[in-house]
XYZ file of C-alpha atoms in Angstrom:
213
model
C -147.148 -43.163 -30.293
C -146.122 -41.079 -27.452
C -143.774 -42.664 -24.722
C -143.988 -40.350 -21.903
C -146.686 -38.538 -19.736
C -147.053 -34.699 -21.675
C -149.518 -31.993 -20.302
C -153.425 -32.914 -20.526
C -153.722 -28.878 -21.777
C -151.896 -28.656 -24.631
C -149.903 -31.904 -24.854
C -146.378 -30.330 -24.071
C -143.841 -31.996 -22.148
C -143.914 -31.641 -18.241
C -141.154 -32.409 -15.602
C -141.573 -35.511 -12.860
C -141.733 -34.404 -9.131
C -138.245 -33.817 -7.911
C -136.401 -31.552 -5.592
C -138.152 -28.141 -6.354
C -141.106 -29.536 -6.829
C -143.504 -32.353 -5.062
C -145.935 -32.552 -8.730
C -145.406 -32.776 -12.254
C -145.044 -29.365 -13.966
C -145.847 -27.544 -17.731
C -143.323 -24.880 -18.787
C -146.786 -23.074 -19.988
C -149.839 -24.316 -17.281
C -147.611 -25.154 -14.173
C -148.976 -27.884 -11.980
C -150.639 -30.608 -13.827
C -152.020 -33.716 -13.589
C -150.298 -35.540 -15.976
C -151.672 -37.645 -19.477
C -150.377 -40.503 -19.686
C -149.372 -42.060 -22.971
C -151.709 -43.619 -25.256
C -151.896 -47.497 -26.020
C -153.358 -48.927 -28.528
C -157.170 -50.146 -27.403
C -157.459 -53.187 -26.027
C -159.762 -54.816 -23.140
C -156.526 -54.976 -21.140
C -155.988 -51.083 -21.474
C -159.017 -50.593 -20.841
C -158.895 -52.387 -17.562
C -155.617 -50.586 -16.236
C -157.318 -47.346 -16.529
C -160.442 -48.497 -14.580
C -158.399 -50.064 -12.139
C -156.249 -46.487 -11.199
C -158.722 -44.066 -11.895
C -160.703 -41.600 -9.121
C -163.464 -40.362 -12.229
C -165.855 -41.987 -13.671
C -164.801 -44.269 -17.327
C -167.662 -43.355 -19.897
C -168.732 -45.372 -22.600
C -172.300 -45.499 -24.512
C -173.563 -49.148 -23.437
C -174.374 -50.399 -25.570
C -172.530 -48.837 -28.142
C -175.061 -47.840 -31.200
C -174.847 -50.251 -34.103
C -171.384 -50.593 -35.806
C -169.400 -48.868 -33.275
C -165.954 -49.959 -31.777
C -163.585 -48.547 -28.400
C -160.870 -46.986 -30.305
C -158.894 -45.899 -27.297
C -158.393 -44.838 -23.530
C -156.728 -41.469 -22.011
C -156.033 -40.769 -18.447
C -154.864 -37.803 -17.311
C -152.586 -38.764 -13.120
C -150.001 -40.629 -11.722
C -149.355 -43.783 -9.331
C -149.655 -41.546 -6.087
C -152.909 -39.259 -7.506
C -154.788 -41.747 -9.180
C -156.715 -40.917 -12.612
C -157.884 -38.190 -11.729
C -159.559 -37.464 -15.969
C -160.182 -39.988 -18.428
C -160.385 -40.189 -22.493
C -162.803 -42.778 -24.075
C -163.106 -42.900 -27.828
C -165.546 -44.730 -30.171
C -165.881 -44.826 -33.738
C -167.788 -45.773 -36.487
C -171.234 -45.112 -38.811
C -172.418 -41.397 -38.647
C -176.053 -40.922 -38.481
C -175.517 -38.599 -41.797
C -173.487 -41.245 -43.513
C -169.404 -41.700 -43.297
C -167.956 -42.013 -40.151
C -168.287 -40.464 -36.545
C -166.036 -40.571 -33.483
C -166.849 -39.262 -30.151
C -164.892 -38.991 -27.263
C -166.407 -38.628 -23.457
C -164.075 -36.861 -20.743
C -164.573 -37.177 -17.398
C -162.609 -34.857 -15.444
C -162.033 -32.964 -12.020
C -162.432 -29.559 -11.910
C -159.298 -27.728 -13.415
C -157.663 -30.901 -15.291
C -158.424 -29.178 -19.072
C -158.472 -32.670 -21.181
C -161.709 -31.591 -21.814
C -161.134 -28.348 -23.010
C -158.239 -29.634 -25.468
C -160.420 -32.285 -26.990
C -163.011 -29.464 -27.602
C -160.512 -26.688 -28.995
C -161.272 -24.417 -26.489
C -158.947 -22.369 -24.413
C -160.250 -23.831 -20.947
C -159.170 -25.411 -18.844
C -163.490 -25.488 -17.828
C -166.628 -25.556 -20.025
C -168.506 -23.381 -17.846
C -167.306 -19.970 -19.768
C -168.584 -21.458 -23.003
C -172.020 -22.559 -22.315
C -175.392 -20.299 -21.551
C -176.685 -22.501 -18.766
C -179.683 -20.011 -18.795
C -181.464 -21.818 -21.573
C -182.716 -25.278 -21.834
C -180.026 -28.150 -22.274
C -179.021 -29.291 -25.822
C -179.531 -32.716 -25.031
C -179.606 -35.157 -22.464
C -178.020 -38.625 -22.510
C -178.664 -41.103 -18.884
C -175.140 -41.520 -17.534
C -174.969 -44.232 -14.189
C -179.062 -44.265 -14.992
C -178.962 -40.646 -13.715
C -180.321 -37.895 -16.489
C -177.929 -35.848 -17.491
C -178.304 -32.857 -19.152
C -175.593 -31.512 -21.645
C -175.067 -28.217 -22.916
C -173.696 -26.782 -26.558
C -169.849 -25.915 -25.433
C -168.967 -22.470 -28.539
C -165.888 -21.344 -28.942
C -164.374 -24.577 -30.795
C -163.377 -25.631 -34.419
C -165.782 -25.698 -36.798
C -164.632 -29.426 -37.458
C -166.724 -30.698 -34.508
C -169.546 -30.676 -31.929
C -168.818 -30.404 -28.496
C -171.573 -30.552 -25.005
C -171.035 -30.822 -21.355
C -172.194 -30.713 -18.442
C -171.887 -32.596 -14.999
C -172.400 -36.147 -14.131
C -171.428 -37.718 -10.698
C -169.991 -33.795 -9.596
C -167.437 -34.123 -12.241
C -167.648 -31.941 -15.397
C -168.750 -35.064 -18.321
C -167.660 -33.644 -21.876
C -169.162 -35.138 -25.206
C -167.029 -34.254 -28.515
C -167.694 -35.714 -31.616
C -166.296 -35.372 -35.183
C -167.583 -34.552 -37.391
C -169.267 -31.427 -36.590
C -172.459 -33.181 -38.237
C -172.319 -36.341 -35.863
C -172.909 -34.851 -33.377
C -176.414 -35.473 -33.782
C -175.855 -38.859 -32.496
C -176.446 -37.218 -28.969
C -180.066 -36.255 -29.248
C -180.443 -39.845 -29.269
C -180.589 -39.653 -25.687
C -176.855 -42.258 -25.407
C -176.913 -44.068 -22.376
C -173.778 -43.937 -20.742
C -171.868 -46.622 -18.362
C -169.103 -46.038 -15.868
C -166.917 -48.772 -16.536
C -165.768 -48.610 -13.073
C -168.923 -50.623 -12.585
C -169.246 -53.068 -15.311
C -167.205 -55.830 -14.044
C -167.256 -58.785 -16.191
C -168.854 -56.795 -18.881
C -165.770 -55.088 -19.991
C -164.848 -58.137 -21.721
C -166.943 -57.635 -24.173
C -166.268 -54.362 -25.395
C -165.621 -54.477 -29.281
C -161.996 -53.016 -30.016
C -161.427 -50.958 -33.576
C -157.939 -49.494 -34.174
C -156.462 -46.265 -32.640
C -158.368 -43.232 -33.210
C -155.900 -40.566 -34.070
C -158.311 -37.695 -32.511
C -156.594 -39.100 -29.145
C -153.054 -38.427 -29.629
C -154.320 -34.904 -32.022
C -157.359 -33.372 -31.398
């Protein structure tokens, strides 16, 4: 388990504000907003990053039958606010074994997203043909929300995106087969708006794709 905030593009270590500099800092991307580290999953956890984040908190709601929250990212700082966040779920594939999927929400630039996906980022938008007809479509805030395939990734997974609430949503799921859980048209829920409802979000352990994509 990592113990300090590391770079939301490649996981590297970054540098606090100080005297040269009034933001956190990657050796390789420069200014970042930084990811803070992983807890294990918990209603709590999920909570804190409600409470501090600027993006929307995704999370299929209901989750499809025999799925758990295995973890929360977010990708700021006290003064910034989340300004990306990391939800994970897990459990029964629609082709048998077992799925995860993570949903990013991110500002423009943050590349969580694009790490998640395996893509060299830090946006989708170079890696999707917008031209043709969206992939699928999931209802995210009770808005319809069209996603797009997202190439240039591992062959281990599926990845779409698009935007939801002017913020670039990202769907990646392992493996590459589950992703056909998303043509079942998920309904998403910002958590920012649950309220009591968090509560009763079912907790599974860690998922590891959140510390390693």
């Amino acid at each position: 388990m990592r113990g300090e905030p590391s770079c939301p593009k490649c996981g590297g270590r970054v540098r606090a504000p100080g005297l040269f500099a009034d933001s956190w800092q990657c050796d390789a991307h420069g200014t970042v907003y930084p990811l803070q580290p992983v807890i294990p999953p918990s209603v709590e956890a999920l909570n804190a990053v409600v409470r501090r984040t600027q993006v929307p908190v995704w999370m299929p709601w209901p989750l499809p039958v025999g799925w758990l929250f295995t973890g929360v990212a977010c990708a700021g700082d006290d003064r910034s606010g989340g300004r990306a966040t990391a939800v994970a779920c897990t459990g029964p594939g629609p082709l048998g074994g077992m799925g995860e999927l993570i949903l990013v929400a991110e500002e423009l630039g943050v590349g969580l997203g694009a790490r998640y996906a395996g893509i060299d980022g830090p946006d989708p938008g170079p890696y999707m043909n917008v031209e043709k007809p969206a992939e699928v479509k999931v209802l995210a805030a009770g808005r319809p929300t069209p996603l797009w395939h997202v190439s240039g990734g591992p062959a281990d997974r599926a990845v779409f995106a698009g935007e939801a609430l002017g913020l670039w949503l990202w769907a990646v799921v392992w493996p590459e087969q589950s992703g056909l859980l998303m043509y079942d048209e998920l309904v998403l829920a910002d958590l920012r708006e649950a309220g009591a409802e968090v509560e009763l979000v079912p907790c599974g352990a860690l998922s590891p794709r959140l510390l390693k994509p």
